[in-house]
mmCIF file with all atom_site columns, C-alpha atoms in Angstrom:
data_model
loop_
_atom_site.group_PDB
_atom_site.id
_atom_site.type_symbol
_atom_site.label_atom_id
_atom_site.label_alt_id
_atom_site.label_comp_id
_atom_site.label_asym_id
_atom_site.label_entity_id
_atom_site.label_seq_id
_atom_site.pdbx_PDB_ins_code
_atom_site.Cartn_x
_atom_site.Cartn_y
_atom_site.Cartn_z
_atom_site.occupancy
_atom_site.B_iso_or_equiv
_atom_site.pdbx_formal_charge
_atom_site.auth_seq_id
_atom_site.auth_comp_id
_atom_site.auth_asym_id
_atom_site.auth_atom_id
_atom_site.pdbx_PDB_model_num
ATOM 1   C CA . MET A 1 1   ? -28.768 -4.258  10.264 1.00 41.00 ? 263 MET A CA 1
ATOM 2   C CA . ALA A 1 2   ? -28.107 -5.670  13.704 1.00 41.00 ? 264 ALA A CA 1
ATOM 3   C CA . GLY A 1 3   ? -26.867 -9.197  13.814 1.00 42.00 ? 265 GLY A CA 1
ATOM 4   C CA . ARG A 1 4   ? -26.042 -9.536  10.130 1.00 41.00 ? 266 ARG A CA 1
ATOM 5   C CA . GLN A 1 5   ? -22.894 -10.540 8.332  1.00 44.00 ? 267 GLN A CA 1
ATOM 6   C CA . ALA A 1 6   ? -21.813 -9.505  4.880  1.00 44.00 ? 268 ALA A CA 1
ATOM 7   C CA . THR A 1 7   ? -21.668 -12.221 2.266  1.00 44.00 ? 269 THR A CA 1
ATOM 8   C CA . GLY A 1 8   ? -19.031 -10.292 0.388  1.00 52.00 ? 270 GLY A CA 1
ATOM 9   C CA . SER A 1 9   ? -21.128 -9.179  -2.566 1.00 58.00 ? 271 SER A CA 1
ATOM 10  C CA . ILE A 1 10  ? -21.567 -5.450  -2.956 1.00 61.00 ? 272 ILE A CA 1
ATOM 11  C CA . ARG A 1 11  ? -23.251 -4.154  -6.090 1.00 62.00 ? 273 ARG A CA 1
ATOM 12  C CA . ALA A 1 12  ? -24.408 -0.817  -7.418 1.00 58.00 ? 274 ALA A CA 1
ATOM 13  C CA . GLU A 1 13  ? -27.999 -0.640  -8.620 1.00 62.00 ? 275 GLU A CA 1
ATOM 14  C CA . ALA A 1 14  ? -29.952 2.478   -9.564 1.00 61.00 ? 276 ALA A CA 1
ATOM 15  C CA . GLY A 1 15  ? -27.485 4.748   -7.750 1.00 60.00 ? 277 GLY A CA 1
ATOM 16  C CA . ARG A 1 16  ? -27.573 2.638   -4.582 1.00 65.00 ? 278 ARG A CA 1
ATOM 17  C CA . LEU A 1 17  ? -24.761 0.631   -2.983 1.00 65.00 ? 279 LEU A CA 1
ATOM 18  C CA . LEU A 1 18  ? -26.399 -2.698  -2.113 1.00 73.00 ? 280 LEU A CA 1
ATOM 19  C CA . ALA A 1 19  ? -25.022 -5.623  -0.109 1.00 70.00 ? 281 ALA A CA 1
ATOM 20  C CA . GLU A 1 20  ? -26.493 -8.994  0.779  1.00 72.00 ? 282 GLU A CA 1
ATOM 21  C CA . ARG A 1 21  ? -26.311 -9.670  4.539  1.00 67.00 ? 283 ARG A CA 1
ATOM 22  C CA . VAL A 1 22  ? -26.837 -13.047 6.182  1.00 68.00 ? 284 VAL A CA 1
ATOM 23  C CA . MET A 1 23  ? -28.948 -13.017 9.337  1.00 63.00 ? 285 MET A CA 1
ATOM 24  C CA . GLU A 1 24  ? -27.171 -13.878 12.578 1.00 59.00 ? 286 GLU A CA 1
ATOM 25  C CA . GLY A 1 25  ? -27.237 -17.585 13.346 1.00 55.00 ? 287 GLY A CA 1
ATOM 26  C CA . GLU A 1 26  ? -27.496 -18.587 9.687  1.00 53.00 ? 288 GLU A CA 1
ATOM 27  C CA . THR A 1 27  ? -24.736 -20.410 7.858  1.00 55.00 ? 289 THR A CA 1
ATOM 28  C CA . PRO A 1 28  ? -23.553 -18.232 4.943  1.00 53.00 ? 290 PRO A CA 1
ATOM 29  C CA . GLY A 1 29  ? -23.207 -21.218 2.581  1.00 57.00 ? 291 GLY A CA 1
ATOM 30  C CA . ARG A 1 30  ? -26.679 -22.644 3.280  1.00 53.00 ? 292 ARG A CA 1
ATOM 31  C CA . ARG A 1 31  ? -29.174 -22.179 0.441  1.00 55.00 ? 293 ARG A CA 1
ATOM 32  C CA . VAL A 1 32  ? -32.881 -22.824 0.291  1.00 54.00 ? 294 VAL A CA 1
ATOM 33  C CA . ASP A 1 33  ? -34.404 -24.681 -2.687 1.00 53.00 ? 295 ASP A CA 1
ATOM 34  C CA . GLY A 1 34  ? -31.392 -23.907 -4.880 1.00 57.00 ? 296 GLY A CA 1
ATOM 35  C CA . ALA A 1 35  ? -32.034 -20.184 -4.531 1.00 56.00 ? 297 ALA A CA 1
ATOM 36  C CA . ARG A 1 36  ? -29.201 -17.764 -5.091 1.00 57.00 ? 298 ARG A CA 1
ATOM 37  C CA . ARG A 1 37  ? -29.800 -16.160 -1.695 1.00 55.00 ? 299 ARG A CA 1
ATOM 38  C CA . PRO A 1 38  ? -28.916 -17.704 1.664  1.00 54.00 ? 300 PRO A CA 1
ATOM 39  C CA . ALA A 1 39  ? -31.766 -19.152 3.743  1.00 58.00 ? 301 ALA A CA 1
ATOM 40  C CA . ARG A 1 40  ? -32.262 -15.941 5.746  1.00 65.00 ? 302 ARG A CA 1
ATOM 41  C CA . SER A 1 41  ? -30.701 -12.817 4.334  1.00 70.00 ? 303 SER A CA 1
ATOM 42  C CA . VAL A 1 42  ? -31.541 -9.224  3.641  1.00 68.00 ? 304 VAL A CA 1
ATOM 43  C CA . THR A 1 43  ? -30.373 -6.723  1.041  1.00 73.00 ? 305 THR A CA 1
ATOM 44  C CA . VAL A 1 44  ? -29.256 -3.449  2.600  1.00 68.00 ? 306 VAL A CA 1
ATOM 45  C CA . ASN A 1 45  ? -28.413 -0.086  1.087  1.00 71.00 ? 307 ASN A CA 1
ATOM 46  C CA . LEU A 1 46  ? -24.933 0.759   2.400  1.00 62.00 ? 308 LEU A CA 1
ATOM 47  C CA . GLY A 1 47  ? -25.387 4.362   1.284  1.00 63.00 ? 309 GLY A CA 1
ATOM 48  C CA . GLU A 1 48  ? -27.954 4.916   4.018  1.00 76.00 ? 310 GLU A CA 1
ATOM 49  C CA . SER A 1 49  ? -25.270 5.116   6.687  1.00 84.00 ? 311 SER A CA 1
ATOM 50  C CA . PRO A 1 50  ? -22.860 8.042   6.962  1.00 90.00 ? 312 PRO A CA 1
ATOM 51  C CA . LEU A 1 51  ? -19.962 5.630   6.396  1.00 91.00 ? 313 LEU A CA 1
ATOM 52  C CA . GLY A 1 52  ? -21.622 4.236   3.285  1.00 87.00 ? 314 GLY A CA 1
ATOM 53  C CA . TRP A 1 53  ? -22.158 7.761   2.011  1.00 87.00 ? 315 TRP A CA 1
ATOM 54  C CA . LEU A 1 54  ? -18.458 8.563   2.532  1.00 91.00 ? 316 LEU A CA 1
ATOM 55  C CA . LEU A 1 55  ? -17.382 5.296   0.863  1.00 90.00 ? 317 LEU A CA 1
ATOM 56  C CA . ALA A 1 56  ? -19.646 5.836   -2.153 1.00 84.00 ? 318 ALA A CA 1
ATOM 57  C CA . ARG A 1 57  ? -18.037 9.234   -2.746 1.00 88.00 ? 319 ARG A CA 1
ATOM 58  C CA . GLY A 1 58  ? -14.468 7.995   -2.327 1.00 92.00 ? 320 GLY A CA 1
ATOM 59  C CA . LEU A 1 59  ? -13.878 9.958   0.884  1.00 93.00 ? 321 LEU A CA 1
ATOM 60  C CA . ILE A 1 60  ? -12.896 6.823   2.825  1.00 95.00 ? 322 ILE A CA 1
ATOM 61  C CA . ASP A 1 61  ? -11.453 3.576   1.531  1.00 95.00 ? 323 ASP A CA 1
ATOM 62  C CA . GLN A 1 62  ? -12.812 0.035   1.858  1.00 94.00 ? 324 GLN A CA 1
ATOM 63  C CA . ARG A 1 63  ? -10.533 -0.812  4.806  1.00 96.00 ? 325 ARG A CA 1
ATOM 64  C CA . GLN A 1 64  ? -11.785 2.186   6.760  1.00 97.00 ? 326 GLN A CA 1
ATOM 65  C CA . PHE A 1 65  ? -15.388 1.311   5.901  1.00 94.00 ? 327 PHE A CA 1
ATOM 66  C CA . ASP A 1 66  ? -14.916 -2.296  7.056  1.00 94.00 ? 328 ASP A CA 1
ATOM 67  C CA . ALA A 1 67  ? -13.405 -1.115  10.349 1.00 96.00 ? 329 ALA A CA 1
ATOM 68  C CA . GLY A 1 68  ? -16.344 1.196   10.973 1.00 96.00 ? 330 GLY A CA 1
ATOM 69  C CA . GLU A 1 69  ? -18.812 -1.562  10.119 1.00 93.00 ? 331 GLU A CA 1
ATOM 70  C CA . LYS A 1 70  ? -17.118 -3.914  12.610 1.00 95.00 ? 332 LYS A CA 1
ATOM 71  C CA . LEU A 1 71  ? -17.470 -1.308  15.353 1.00 95.00 ? 333 LEU A CA 1
ATOM 72  C CA . ARG A 1 72  ? -21.094 -0.590  14.445 1.00 92.00 ? 334 ARG A CA 1
ATOM 73  C CA . ALA A 1 73  ? -21.943 -4.298  14.332 1.00 90.00 ? 335 ALA A CA 1
ATOM 74  C CA . ASP A 1 74  ? -20.517 -4.809  17.832 1.00 91.00 ? 336 ASP A CA 1
ATOM 75  C CA . TRP A 1 75  ? -22.421 -1.755  19.066 1.00 90.00 ? 337 TRP A CA 1
ATOM 76  C CA . GLU A 1 76  ? -25.662 -3.149  17.666 1.00 87.00 ? 338 GLU A CA 1
ATOM 77  C CA . ARG A 1 77  ? -25.001 -6.711  18.890 1.00 86.00 ? 339 ARG A CA 1
ATOM 78  C CA . ALA A 1 78  ? -24.278 -5.368  22.354 1.00 85.00 ? 340 ALA A CA 1
ATOM 79  C CA . ASN A 1 79  ? -27.703 -3.724  22.210 1.00 79.00 ? 341 ASN A CA 1
ATOM 80  C CA . LEU A 1 80  ? -26.289 -0.387  23.321 1.00 67.00 ? 342 LEU A CA 1
ATOM 81  C CA . ALA A 1 81  ? -28.795 1.655   21.361 1.00 62.00 ? 343 ALA A CA 1
ATOM 82  C CA . PRO A 1 82  ? -31.669 3.092   23.353 1.00 58.00 ? 344 PRO A CA 1
ATOM 83  C CA . SER A 1 83  ? -34.846 1.046   23.021 1.00 55.00 ? 345 SER A CA 1
ATOM 84  C CA . LEU A 1 84  ? -38.378 2.363   23.223 1.00 60.00 ? 346 LEU A CA 1
ATOM 85  C CA . THR A 1 85  ? -40.400 -0.819  23.505 1.00 64.00 ? 347 THR A CA 1
ATOM 86  C CA . MET A 1 86  ? -40.017 -4.264  25.009 1.00 61.00 ? 348 MET A CA 1
ATOM 87  C CA . ARG A 1 87  ? -37.572 -6.720  23.499 1.00 57.00 ? 349 ARG A CA 1
ATOM 88  C CA . TRP A 1 88  ? -39.017 -9.383  21.225 1.00 60.00 ? 350 TRP A CA 1
ATOM 89  C CA . ASP A 1 89  ? -35.915 -11.572 21.104 1.00 56.00 ? 351 ASP A CA 1
ATOM 90  C CA . ALA A 1 90  ? -36.390 -15.316 21.216 1.00 55.00 ? 352 ALA A CA 1
ATOM 91  C CA . ALA A 1 91  ? -36.478 -16.912 24.640 1.00 52.00 ? 353 ALA A CA 1
ATOM 92  C CA . PRO A 1 92  ? -33.139 -18.360 25.782 1.00 53.00 ? 354 PRO A CA 1
ATOM 93  C CA . ARG A 1 93  ? -32.499 -21.954 24.889 1.00 53.00 ? 355 ARG A CA 1
ATOM 94  C CA . SER A 1 94  ? -32.506 -24.333 27.818 1.00 52.00 ? 356 SER A CA 1
ATOM 95  C CA . GLY A 1 95  ? -30.502 -27.520 27.973 1.00 53.00 ? 357 GLY A CA 1
ATOM 96  C CA . ALA A 1 96  ? -29.111 -27.020 24.487 1.00 51.00 ? 358 ALA A CA 1
ATOM 97  C CA . ARG A 1 97  ? -25.895 -28.833 23.759 1.00 51.00 ? 359 ARG A CA 1
ATOM 98  C CA . ARG A 1 98  ? -23.081 -26.413 23.065 1.00 49.00 ? 360 ARG A CA 1
ATOM 99  C CA . GLY A 1 99  ? -20.080 -27.074 20.902 1.00 48.00 ? 361 GLY A CA 1
ATOM 100 C CA . SER A 1 100 ? -18.162 -23.986 19.854 1.00 48.00 ? 362 SER A CA 1
ATOM 101 C CA . ASP A 1 101 ? -18.224 -20.278 20.664 1.00 49.00 ? 363 ASP A CA 1
ATOM 102 C CA . ASP A 1 102 ? -20.418 -19.748 17.589 1.00 56.00 ? 364 ASP A CA 1
ATOM 103 C CA . HIS A 1 103 ? -23.341 -21.096 19.598 1.00 64.00 ? 365 HIS A CA 1
ATOM 104 C CA . LEU A 1 104 ? -23.345 -18.651 22.469 1.00 61.00 ? 366 LEU A CA 1
ATOM 105 C CA . GLU A 1 105 ? -26.524 -17.848 24.314 1.00 75.00 ? 367 GLU A CA 1
ATOM 106 C CA . PRO A 1 106 ? -27.977 -14.425 23.424 1.00 70.00 ? 368 PRO A CA 1
ATOM 107 C CA . THR A 1 107 ? -26.787 -12.798 26.641 1.00 80.00 ? 369 THR A CA 1
ATOM 108 C CA . GLU A 1 108 ? -23.290 -14.239 26.158 1.00 84.00 ? 370 GLU A CA 1
ATOM 109 C CA . ARG A 1 109 ? -23.171 -12.855 22.605 1.00 83.00 ? 371 ARG A CA 1
ATOM 110 C CA . GLN A 1 110 ? -24.342 -9.488  23.882 1.00 86.00 ? 372 GLN A CA 1
ATOM 111 C CA . THR A 1 111 ? -21.723 -9.446  26.641 1.00 89.00 ? 373 THR A CA 1
ATOM 112 C CA . ALA A 1 112 ? -18.947 -10.483 24.242 1.00 90.00 ? 374 ALA A CA 1
ATOM 113 C CA . ALA A 1 113 ? -19.992 -7.744  21.795 1.00 89.00 ? 375 ALA A CA 1
ATOM 114 C CA . ARG A 1 114 ? -20.018 -5.196  24.605 1.00 93.00 ? 376 ARG A CA 1
ATOM 115 C CA . GLN A 1 115 ? -16.491 -6.205  25.605 1.00 94.00 ? 377 GLN A CA 1
ATOM 116 C CA . ARG A 1 116 ? -15.274 -5.954  21.993 1.00 95.00 ? 378 ARG A CA 1
ATOM 117 C CA . PHE A 1 117 ? -16.958 -2.547  21.582 1.00 95.00 ? 379 PHE A CA 1
ATOM 118 C CA . ASP A 1 118 ? -15.474 -1.196  24.835 1.00 95.00 ? 380 ASP A CA 1
ATOM 119 C CA . ALA A 1 119 ? -12.001 -2.464  23.888 1.00 96.00 ? 381 ALA A CA 1
ATOM 120 C CA . ALA A 1 120 ? -12.221 -0.846  20.433 1.00 96.00 ? 382 ALA A CA 1
ATOM 121 C CA . MET A 1 121 ? -13.355 2.478   21.907 1.00 96.00 ? 383 MET A CA 1
ATOM 122 C CA . THR A 1 122 ? -10.508 2.318   24.440 1.00 96.00 ? 384 THR A CA 1
ATOM 123 C CA . ALA A 1 123 ? -8.069  1.653   21.595 1.00 96.00 ? 385 ALA A CA 1
ATOM 124 C CA . LEU A 1 124 ? -9.370  4.779   19.840 1.00 96.00 ? 386 LEU A CA 1
ATOM 125 C CA . GLY A 1 125 ? -8.693  6.943   22.854 1.00 94.00 ? 387 GLY A CA 1
ATOM 126 C CA . ARG A 1 126 ? -10.553 9.982   24.139 1.00 91.00 ? 388 ARG A CA 1
ATOM 127 C CA . ASP A 1 127 ? -9.607  12.149  21.173 1.00 88.00 ? 389 ASP A CA 1
ATOM 128 C CA . LEU A 1 128 ? -11.115 9.923   18.497 1.00 95.00 ? 390 LEU A CA 1
ATOM 129 C CA . ASN A 1 129 ? -13.906 7.934   20.133 1.00 93.00 ? 391 ASN A CA 1
ATOM 130 C CA . ASP A 1 130 ? -16.365 10.843  20.230 1.00 94.00 ? 392 ASP A CA 1
ATOM 131 C CA . ILE A 1 131 ? -16.485 11.372  16.456 1.00 96.00 ? 393 ILE A CA 1
ATOM 132 C CA . ALA A 1 132 ? -16.395 7.602   15.849 1.00 95.00 ? 394 ALA A CA 1
ATOM 133 C CA . TRP A 1 133 ? -19.370 6.995   18.120 1.00 94.00 ? 395 TRP A CA 1
ATOM 134 C CA . ARG A 1 134 ? -21.398 9.872   16.672 1.00 94.00 ? 396 ARG A CA 1
ATOM 135 C CA . VAL A 1 135 ? -20.891 8.997   13.005 1.00 95.00 ? 397 VAL A CA 1
ATOM 136 C CA . ILE A 1 136 ? -20.454 5.205   13.065 1.00 94.00 ? 398 ILE A CA 1
ATOM 137 C CA . CYS A 1 137 ? -22.748 4.098   15.879 1.00 91.00 ? 399 CYS A CA 1
ATOM 138 C CA . SER A 1 138 ? -25.254 6.900   16.260 1.00 90.00 ? 400 SER A CA 1
ATOM 139 C CA . GLY A 1 139 ? -25.500 7.520   12.512 1.00 90.00 ? 401 GLY A CA 1
ATOM 140 C CA . GLU A 1 140 ? -25.116 11.295  12.717 1.00 92.00 ? 402 GLU A CA 1
ATOM 141 C CA . ALA A 1 141 ? -24.265 13.064  9.504  1.00 90.00 ? 403 ALA A CA 1
ATOM 142 C CA . MET A 1 142 ? -20.821 14.626  9.480  1.00 92.00 ? 404 MET A CA 1
ATOM 143 C CA . PRO A 1 143 ? -22.054 18.258  9.613  1.00 93.00 ? 405 PRO A CA 1
ATOM 144 C CA . MET A 1 144 ? -24.247 17.485  12.628 1.00 94.00 ? 406 MET A CA 1
ATOM 145 C CA . ALA A 1 145 ? -21.389 15.725  14.436 1.00 94.00 ? 407 ALA A CA 1
ATOM 146 C CA . GLU A 1 146 ? -19.004 18.602  13.735 1.00 95.00 ? 408 GLU A CA 1
ATOM 147 C CA . LYS A 1 147 ? -21.513 21.125  15.028 1.00 95.00 ? 409 LYS A CA 1
ATOM 148 C CA . ALA A 1 148 ? -22.259 19.089  18.172 1.00 94.00 ? 410 ALA A CA 1
ATOM 149 C CA . LEU A 1 149 ? -18.528 18.814  18.914 1.00 94.00 ? 411 LEU A CA 1
ATOM 150 C CA . GLY A 1 150 ? -17.925 22.506  18.170 1.00 95.00 ? 412 GLY A CA 1
ATOM 151 C CA . TRP A 1 151 ? -15.487 21.742  15.348 1.00 95.00 ? 413 TRP A CA 1
ATOM 152 C CA . PRO A 1 152 ? -14.896 23.741  12.152 1.00 95.00 ? 414 PRO A CA 1
ATOM 153 C CA . VAL A 1 153 ? -16.670 22.627  8.977  1.00 91.00 ? 415 VAL A CA 1
ATOM 154 C CA . ARG A 1 154 ? -14.988 19.692  7.186  1.00 89.00 ? 416 ARG A CA 1
ATOM 155 C CA . SER A 1 155 ? -12.610 18.989  10.062 1.00 93.00 ? 417 SER A CA 1
ATOM 156 C CA . GLY A 1 156 ? -14.635 15.982  11.206 1.00 94.00 ? 418 GLY A CA 1
ATOM 157 C CA . ARG A 1 157 ? -13.874 14.036  8.043  1.00 94.00 ? 419 ARG A CA 1
ATOM 158 C CA . LEU A 1 158 ? -10.136 14.195  8.706  1.00 95.00 ? 420 LEU A CA 1
ATOM 159 C CA . VAL A 1 159 ? -10.528 13.161  12.343 1.00 96.00 ? 421 VAL A CA 1
ATOM 160 C CA . LEU A 1 160 ? -12.935 10.367  11.383 1.00 97.00 ? 422 LEU A CA 1
ATOM 161 C CA . ARG A 1 161 ? -10.421 9.037   8.844  1.00 97.00 ? 423 ARG A CA 1
ATOM 162 C CA . LEU A 1 162 ? -7.795  8.932   11.595 1.00 97.00 ? 424 LEU A CA 1
ATOM 163 C CA . ALA A 1 163 ? -10.236 7.104   13.871 1.00 97.00 ? 425 ALA A CA 1
ATOM 164 C CA . LEU A 1 164 ? -11.113 4.610   11.143 1.00 97.00 ? 426 LEU A CA 1
ATOM 165 C CA . ASP A 1 165 ? -7.429  3.962   10.431 1.00 97.00 ? 427 ASP A CA 1
ATOM 166 C CA . ARG A 1 166 ? -6.810  3.318   14.108 1.00 97.00 ? 428 ARG A CA 1
ATOM 167 C CA . LEU A 1 167 ? -9.838  0.989   14.232 1.00 97.00 ? 429 LEU A CA 1
ATOM 168 C CA . ALA A 1 168 ? -8.605  -0.897  11.154 1.00 97.00 ? 430 ALA A CA 1
ATOM 169 C CA . ASP A 1 169 ? -5.233  -1.373  12.859 1.00 96.00 ? 431 ASP A CA 1
ATOM 170 C CA . TYR A 1 170 ? -6.983  -2.485  16.050 1.00 96.00 ? 432 TYR A CA 1
ATOM 171 C CA . TYR A 1 171 ? -9.091  -5.036  14.148 1.00 95.00 ? 433 TYR A CA 1
ATOM 172 C CA . ARG A 1 172 ? -5.972  -6.075  12.178 1.00 96.00 ? 434 ARG A CA 1
ATOM 173 C CA . LEU A 1 173 ? -7.671  -5.583  8.834  1.00 95.00 ? 435 LEU A CA 1
ATOM 174 C CA . PRO A 1 174 ? -5.425  -6.165  5.805  1.00 92.00 ? 436 PRO A CA 1
ATOM 175 C CA . GLY A 1 175 ? -4.383  -3.215  3.748  1.00 83.00 ? 437 GLY A CA 1
#
């Protein structure tokens, strides 16, 4: 899901929480051949992530989910995940005319995402950033994160909710 933006439509289908995501660099309003989908988009199952699982069961609210997704998106855009093979990203553009910040070079986007991620983790503080990173970025299930941190069962959910609330305040999300 790296480099994708939500189009705002979330639907439930066959017990799955699906959302249409526009690929990075695509204009959300652009359509191809009158199709209902944007030119380059992908449908993702939000329930596959630990945050999506918590949202689907009513254990976190939409504001908390959106805050976690913003952090995860910056983590992925910053390319902080370990990689096993060579990168197949497109070669950098040379001599391209630049207008706004929306047209940053790939390394500039990566650096900006890294700065946003670091600032968000600093805003969380040492007490909350460990559970946030494990569940939101690394995708660990709550029981695994609790065990790795040496916490009692079901205590991680409460701490994660606090972290998500702090992230939502940091990102200035309405609610």
